[in-house]
């Protein structure tokens, strides 16, 4: 797995011929970052040591629901033979069925036996009959590690491979991607979600500062996560076609840092770095909690936010029906002829000597700026879309472009600030009048 940080002490292990027989056939040097045996134990503990494990499924269920929507949004998607890689207790299977996907065979692959079979004893007779009559019963495959070769599934036999919040614990991510691609039929789809590098950044910063201040050193307490650019590179190097990667952030508020850490442990998402520190003092944790609240705490309700960056990826197994780029040099026209631009990068209207879009190779300015430089009165934009109200969300920033290519996010903020100031001034004047 590609990582931005490599700490001294990580084992560097080359793939031997015998080792390749049980792995996903990687043929390059791999860096072992995570202890997969410990991660399996942590997942098992979420079932055996927690009174109500379903209480801590909220994040997995939310992302599984969003991923299921993305799957079924694909036009003419075929959900015949499906592999759920790192399925946990099968939340993704439940959401796909609820949304009406037509499935012939469904394979669930998981390294934690307790988690894989967690909900089997909780199914009522009514739901059992419903599953037997109308829904597909999944085939559950237990593996020692998610990096092991999956037995019982032939190459080029799957229409769809999905994975929900499991791939970020894989050491050999390129090798796993390559092994999964071999299982896909031509034009089969691989779609997954995993945590990105900004996940738990508040917790990471707080623990870092507290340990530096209290103990004069630092060891990682939050597992490293993958960069979004690395995911795109891995898809391309494994020859997935039409690769697409995007991301979103989910913010969840907790009472304090210790509640957050408890929930992470009961999700099975606690630290599993190979060379992790086994002991941290109570004083360091108390200091980290105070730092967390001071730096990131919510002023309104005395809680703290935790950020989870979700990376979504999609790639296709090659097929002749897919879109392909034209061969290099096959164009019959120069780009300047298509866009109507001059060799200096300026575009002119037919009935005017004033450039309608004024950009060149080394400098890019807006139309109004160029007109002001030339002493011409700037023309008013006819793009009314920039005056429409902006959607609001707490999870991401929305920016709007006019047809000149100019951002209007800051302008919208300035207008809102000016309106607020005018309102405050008006209220103050009215208050003074009432006092008189």
Short mmCIF file of C-alpha atoms in Angstrom, two decimals, residues 81-405:
data_model
loop_
_atom_site.label_atom_id
_atom_site.label_comp_id
_atom_site.label_asym_id
_atom_site.label_seq_id
_atom_site.Cartn_x
_atom_site.Cartn_y
_atom_site.Cartn_z
CA UNK A 81 -22.38 -12.49 -9.58
CA UNK A 82 -21.22 -10.14 -6.82
CA UNK A 83 -18.22 -10.26 -4.47
CA UNK A 84 -18.33 -8.19 -1.26
CA UNK A 85 -14.65 -7.87 -0.31
CA UNK A 86 -14.14 -7.23 3.40
CA UNK A 87 -17.87 -7.57 3.96
CA UNK A 88 -17.84 -7.41 7.79
CA UNK A 89 -21.40 -8.36 8.88
CA UNK A 90 -22.97 -7.76 5.45
CA UNK A 91 -24.38 -4.23 5.71
CA UNK A 92 -23.72 -3.51 2.04
CA UNK A 93 -25.58 -6.68 1.03
CA UNK A 94 -28.62 -5.53 2.98
CA UNK A 95 -28.72 -2.07 1.37
CA UNK A 96 -28.23 -3.38 -2.17
CA UNK A 97 -31.11 -5.81 -1.77
CA UNK A 98 -33.36 -3.16 -0.23
CA UNK A 99 -32.75 -0.93 -3.26
CA UNK A 100 -33.88 -3.64 -5.68
CA UNK A 101 -30.66 -5.02 -7.17
CA UNK A 102 -31.11 -8.29 -9.08
CA UNK A 103 -28.44 -10.66 -7.77
CA UNK A 104 -27.75 -14.26 -8.81
CA UNK A 105 -24.83 -15.08 -6.50
CA UNK A 106 -23.41 -13.04 -3.64
CA UNK A 107 -20.04 -13.84 -2.05
CA UNK A 108 -19.03 -12.30 1.29
CA UNK A 109 -15.27 -12.42 2.01
CA UNK A 110 -14.06 -11.50 5.51
CA UNK A 111 -11.10 -12.30 7.78
CA UNK A 112 -13.09 -12.06 11.04
CA UNK A 113 -15.23 -15.15 11.68
CA UNK A 114 -17.15 -13.52 14.55
CA UNK A 115 -18.02 -10.50 12.43
CA UNK A 116 -18.85 -12.50 9.30
CA UNK A 117 -21.42 -14.65 11.15
CA UNK A 118 -22.45 -12.03 13.71
CA UNK A 119 -26.05 -11.53 12.62
CA UNK A 120 -26.87 -15.14 11.70
CA UNK A 121 -28.41 -15.93 15.10
CA UNK A 122 -30.39 -12.69 15.23
CA UNK A 123 -32.48 -13.29 12.13
CA UNK A 124 -36.12 -13.92 12.97
CA UNK A 125 -38.09 -16.75 11.38
CA UNK A 126 -40.06 -14.20 9.38
CA UNK A 127 -36.92 -12.71 7.87
CA UNK A 128 -35.52 -16.21 7.31
CA UNK A 129 -38.56 -17.19 5.24
CA UNK A 130 -38.31 -13.93 3.31
CA UNK A 131 -34.66 -14.59 2.51
CA UNK A 132 -35.35 -18.16 1.40
CA UNK A 133 -38.28 -17.24 -0.84
CA UNK A 134 -37.41 -13.90 -2.39
CA UNK A 135 -33.80 -13.02 -1.72
CA UNK A 136 -30.41 -14.51 -2.44
CA UNK A 137 -28.62 -16.21 0.42
CA UNK A 138 -24.97 -15.07 0.46
CA UNK A 139 -22.04 -17.47 0.30
CA UNK A 140 -19.66 -16.60 3.14
CA UNK A 141 -15.92 -17.14 2.64
CA UNK A 142 -13.56 -16.87 5.63
CA UNK A 143 -9.91 -15.99 4.87
CA UNK A 144 -6.89 -15.58 7.11
CA UNK A 145 -6.16 -12.17 5.60
CA UNK A 146 -7.77 -9.97 2.97
CA UNK A 147 -4.49 -10.25 1.08
CA UNK A 148 -4.90 -14.03 0.67
CA UNK A 149 -5.99 -15.47 -2.64
CA UNK A 150 -9.74 -16.14 -2.60
CA UNK A 151 -10.43 -19.83 -3.11
CA UNK A 152 -13.58 -21.10 -4.80
CA UNK A 153 -14.06 -18.20 -7.24
CA UNK A 154 -12.82 -18.60 -10.80
CA UNK A 155 -11.12 -15.89 -12.82
CA UNK A 156 -13.41 -13.71 -14.97
CA UNK A 157 -16.52 -14.99 -13.20
CA UNK A 158 -17.80 -11.87 -11.40
CA UNK A 159 -19.94 -9.02 -12.72
CA UNK A 160 -19.38 -6.74 -9.74
CA UNK A 161 -16.85 -6.44 -6.91
CA UNK A 162 -17.66 -4.08 -4.04
CA UNK A 163 -15.92 -3.18 -0.80
CA UNK A 164 -17.07 -0.92 2.03
CA UNK A 165 -14.49 0.61 4.41
CA UNK A 166 -12.11 -2.35 4.49
CA UNK A 167 -9.34 -1.67 1.98
CA UNK A 168 -7.53 0.86 4.20
CA UNK A 169 -6.26 -2.04 6.36
CA UNK A 170 -4.59 -3.84 3.43
CA UNK A 171 -0.78 -3.72 3.22
CA UNK A 172 -0.49 -4.80 -0.42
CA UNK A 173 -3.17 -2.62 -1.98
CA UNK A 174 -1.78 -2.77 -5.56
CA UNK A 175 -1.57 -6.57 -5.36
CA UNK A 176 -5.12 -6.88 -4.05
CA UNK A 177 -6.44 -4.59 -6.80
CA UNK A 178 -4.71 -6.75 -9.40
CA UNK A 179 -6.08 -9.97 -7.90
CA UNK A 180 -9.63 -8.60 -7.84
CA UNK A 181 -9.37 -7.45 -11.44
CA UNK A 182 -8.62 -11.02 -12.55
CA UNK A 183 -11.90 -12.15 -11.01
CA UNK A 184 -13.96 -9.66 -13.04
CA UNK A 185 -15.63 -10.53 -16.31
CA UNK A 186 -14.84 -8.24 -19.25
CA UNK A 187 -16.71 -4.98 -18.60
CA UNK A 188 -17.13 -5.96 -14.94
CA UNK A 189 -17.11 -3.21 -12.30
CA UNK A 190 -15.01 -2.70 -9.17
CA UNK A 191 -16.48 -0.12 -6.79
CA UNK A 192 -15.29 0.55 -3.25
CA UNK A 193 -15.04 3.01 -0.38
CA UNK A 194 -12.20 3.46 2.10
CA UNK A 195 -10.93 6.03 4.59
CA UNK A 196 -8.68 8.80 3.22
CA UNK A 197 -5.66 10.57 4.70
CA UNK A 198 -7.68 13.35 6.42
CA UNK A 199 -9.60 10.85 8.54
CA UNK A 200 -9.34 11.57 12.30
CA UNK A 201 -6.94 14.44 11.67
CA UNK A 202 -8.13 16.18 14.86
CA UNK A 203 -7.39 13.13 17.00
CA UNK A 204 -4.03 12.63 15.32
CA UNK A 205 -2.95 16.23 15.94
CA UNK A 206 -4.10 16.22 19.57
CA UNK A 207 -2.28 13.01 20.47
CA UNK A 208 0.85 14.21 18.69
CA UNK A 209 0.97 17.53 20.57
CA UNK A 210 0.16 15.92 23.93
CA UNK A 211 2.82 13.23 23.64
CA UNK A 212 5.47 15.71 22.49
CA UNK A 213 4.67 17.98 25.45
CA UNK A 214 4.38 15.26 28.13
CA UNK A 215 6.92 12.69 27.02
CA UNK A 216 9.25 14.50 24.63
CA UNK A 217 8.62 12.11 21.75
CA UNK A 218 5.90 10.74 19.53
CA UNK A 219 4.68 7.41 18.24
CA UNK A 220 1.72 6.93 15.86
CA UNK A 221 -1.60 6.30 17.59
CA UNK A 222 -3.76 6.71 14.47
CA UNK A 223 -3.14 4.40 11.54
CA UNK A 224 -1.95 6.06 8.32
CA UNK A 225 -4.52 6.29 5.55
CA UNK A 226 -4.27 6.41 1.78
CA UNK A 227 -3.97 9.54 -0.35
CA UNK A 228 -6.61 9.98 -3.02
CA UNK A 229 -3.91 10.41 -5.69
CA UNK A 230 -2.42 7.02 -4.76
CA UNK A 231 -5.75 5.31 -5.37
CA UNK A 232 -5.96 6.70 -8.89
CA UNK A 233 -2.39 5.61 -9.62
CA UNK A 234 -3.03 2.07 -8.37
CA UNK A 235 -6.16 1.73 -10.52
CA UNK A 236 -4.27 2.91 -13.60
CA UNK A 237 -1.24 0.67 -13.01
CA UNK A 238 -3.51 -2.37 -12.68
CA UNK A 239 -5.06 -1.51 -16.06
CA UNK A 240 -8.55 -0.69 -14.85
CA UNK A 241 -10.33 1.29 -17.54
CA UNK A 242 -12.35 4.48 -17.00
CA UNK A 243 -11.04 4.89 -13.42
CA UNK A 244 -12.80 7.48 -11.29
CA UNK A 245 -11.93 8.58 -7.75
CA UNK A 246 -13.76 11.14 -5.63
CA UNK A 247 -14.02 11.99 -1.97
CA UNK A 248 -16.31 13.47 0.66
CA UNK A 249 -16.01 14.23 4.35
CA UNK A 250 -18.37 13.19 7.11
CA UNK A 251 -18.16 15.02 10.44
CA UNK A 252 -19.53 13.36 13.57
CA UNK A 253 -19.72 15.12 16.94
CA UNK A 254 -18.80 13.34 20.17
CA UNK A 255 -18.99 14.37 23.83
CA UNK A 256 -15.23 14.07 24.28
CA UNK A 257 -12.13 12.33 22.93
CA UNK A 258 -12.62 9.24 25.10
CA UNK A 259 -16.11 8.61 23.71
CA UNK A 260 -14.67 8.85 20.20
CA UNK A 261 -11.90 6.35 21.02
CA UNK A 262 -14.42 3.97 22.60
CA UNK A 263 -16.58 4.01 19.48
CA UNK A 264 -13.57 3.46 17.21
CA UNK A 265 -12.59 0.43 19.29
CA UNK A 266 -16.11 -1.00 19.20
CA UNK A 267 -16.19 -0.52 15.42
CA UNK A 268 -12.93 -2.44 15.07
CA UNK A 269 -11.19 0.67 13.71
CA UNK A 270 -8.58 1.14 16.44
CA UNK A 271 -4.85 1.30 15.76
CA UNK A 272 -3.23 -1.78 14.17
CA UNK A 273 0.19 -0.48 13.10
CA UNK A 274 2.81 -3.21 13.23
CA UNK A 275 5.29 -1.21 15.37
CA UNK A 276 2.72 0.55 17.52
CA UNK A 277 3.35 1.60 21.11
CA UNK A 278 1.65 -0.68 23.64
CA UNK A 279 1.46 1.80 26.53
CA UNK A 280 0.56 5.47 26.79
CA UNK A 281 0.22 7.20 30.15
CA UNK A 282 -3.09 8.45 31.50
CA UNK A 283 -1.59 11.93 31.81
CA UNK A 284 -0.86 12.01 28.07
CA UNK A 285 -4.42 11.02 27.19
CA UNK A 286 -5.87 13.66 29.52
CA UNK A 287 -3.63 16.29 27.94
CA UNK A 288 -4.68 15.14 24.46
CA UNK A 289 -8.34 15.41 25.41
CA UNK A 290 -7.83 18.98 26.65
CA UNK A 291 -5.92 19.93 23.49
CA UNK A 292 -8.61 18.37 21.29
CA UNK A 293 -11.33 20.37 23.01
CA UNK A 294 -9.31 23.59 22.94
CA UNK A 295 -8.29 23.40 19.27
CA UNK A 296 -11.35 21.80 17.68
CA UNK A 297 -14.18 21.87 20.22
CA UNK A 298 -17.63 23.09 19.19
CA UNK A 299 -18.55 26.23 21.09
CA UNK A 300 -22.30 25.74 20.78
CA UNK A 301 -22.82 22.43 22.57
CA UNK A 302 -19.53 21.59 24.28
CA UNK A 303 -18.74 18.67 21.94
CA UNK A 304 -15.85 17.78 19.63
CA UNK A 305 -15.95 17.00 15.88
CA UNK A 306 -14.30 13.98 14.26
CA UNK A 307 -13.68 14.07 10.52
CA UNK A 308 -13.91 10.95 8.37
CA UNK A 309 -12.71 11.37 4.79
CA UNK A 310 -14.36 8.80 2.52
CA UNK A 311 -12.69 7.94 -0.79
CA UNK A 312 -14.91 6.35 -3.44
CA UNK A 313 -13.34 4.57 -6.41
CA UNK A 314 -14.61 2.84 -9.51
CA UNK A 315 -12.78 0.93 -12.22
CA UNK A 316 -13.82 -1.37 -15.05
CA UNK A 317 -12.34 -4.53 -16.49
CA UNK A 318 -11.37 -3.83 -20.13
CA UNK A 319 -13.92 -4.51 -22.86
CA UNK A 320 -14.11 -3.62 -26.53
CA UNK A 321 -17.40 -1.75 -26.08
CA UNK A 322 -15.89 0.84 -23.72
CA UNK A 323 -14.89 4.34 -24.74
CA UNK A 324 -11.31 4.64 -25.93
CA UNK A 325 -9.16 7.73 -26.59
CA UNK A 326 -8.18 8.48 -30.17
CA UNK A 327 -4.69 7.52 -31.24
CA UNK A 328 -2.03 10.19 -30.95
CA UNK A 329 -1.77 12.26 -34.15
CA UNK A 330 -5.16 11.20 -35.51
CA UNK A 331 -6.75 14.67 -35.17
CA UNK A 332 -7.64 16.36 -38.47
CA UNK A 333 -7.81 19.91 -37.11
CA UNK A 334 -5.58 22.03 -34.88
CA UNK A 335 -7.00 23.08 -31.52
CA UNK A 336 -6.78 26.74 -32.54
CA UNK A 337 -9.11 26.02 -35.47
CA UNK A 338 -11.62 24.27 -33.24
CA UNK A 339 -11.71 26.92 -30.52
CA UNK A 340 -11.35 29.91 -32.81
CA UNK A 341 -8.35 31.30 -30.93
CA UNK A 342 -5.33 33.06 -32.36
CA UNK A 343 -1.74 31.90 -31.94
CA UNK A 344 -1.47 34.29 -28.95
CA UNK A 345 -4.34 32.55 -27.17
CA UNK A 346 -6.98 35.28 -27.73
CA UNK A 347 -10.49 34.66 -28.98
CA UNK A 348 -12.31 37.42 -30.94
CA UNK A 349 -15.99 37.95 -31.69
CA UNK A 350 -16.98 38.22 -35.31
CA UNK A 351 -18.37 41.74 -34.97
CA UNK A 352 -16.00 43.16 -32.39
CA UNK A 353 -12.32 43.80 -31.90
CA UNK A 354 -12.66 43.23 -28.15
CA UNK A 355 -11.62 39.77 -26.97
CA UNK A 356 -14.50 37.85 -25.40
CA UNK A 357 -12.17 35.56 -23.44
CA UNK A 358 -8.76 37.05 -22.75
CA UNK A 359 -6.26 34.43 -21.67
CA UNK A 360 -2.79 33.52 -22.79
CA UNK A 361 -0.31 30.80 -22.01
CA UNK A 362 1.46 32.54 -19.13
CA UNK A 363 -1.23 34.81 -17.74
CA UNK A 364 -4.93 34.40 -17.07
CA UNK A 365 -7.17 37.35 -16.22
CA UNK A 366 -10.89 38.00 -16.36
CA UNK A 367 -12.68 39.91 -19.07
CA UNK A 368 -13.48 42.88 -16.81
CA UNK A 369 -9.83 43.21 -15.73
CA UNK A 370 -8.64 43.31 -19.34
CA UNK A 371 -11.26 45.89 -20.24
CA UNK A 372 -10.21 48.10 -17.33
CA UNK A 373 -6.57 47.90 -18.42
CA UNK A 374 -7.57 49.02 -21.92
CA UNK A 375 -9.72 51.89 -20.62
CA UNK A 376 -12.97 50.26 -21.69
CA UNK A 377 -16.05 50.38 -19.50
CA UNK A 378 -16.60 46.86 -18.17
CA UNK A 379 -19.72 45.20 -19.51
CA UNK A 380 -22.26 43.78 -17.12
CA UNK A 381 -22.42 40.00 -17.11
CA UNK A 382 -25.64 38.45 -18.37
CA UNK A 383 -25.08 35.28 -16.37
CA UNK A 384 -27.97 35.37 -13.88
CA UNK A 385 -27.10 31.98 -12.41
CA UNK A 386 -24.52 33.53 -10.07
CA UNK A 387 -27.30 35.44 -8.29
CA UNK A 388 -29.17 32.26 -7.35
CA UNK A 389 -28.99 31.21 -3.69
CA UNK A 390 -26.12 28.89 -2.82
CA UNK A 391 -26.83 25.41 -1.44
CA UNK A 392 -25.52 24.96 2.10
CA UNK A 393 -23.81 21.92 3.58
CA UNK A 394 -21.59 21.23 6.56
CA UNK A 395 -19.61 18.45 4.85
CA UNK A 396 -18.12 20.21 1.81
CA UNK A 397 -17.71 23.61 0.14
CA UNK A 398 -19.79 24.50 -2.89
CA UNK A 399 -18.38 26.97 -5.39
CA UNK A 400 -20.07 28.39 -8.47
CA UNK A 401 -18.55 29.37 -11.82
CA UNK A 402 -19.96 31.92 -14.24
CA UNK A 403 -19.53 31.40 -17.97
CA UNK A 404 -16.28 33.41 -17.89
CA UNK A 405 -14.76 30.81 -15.59
#
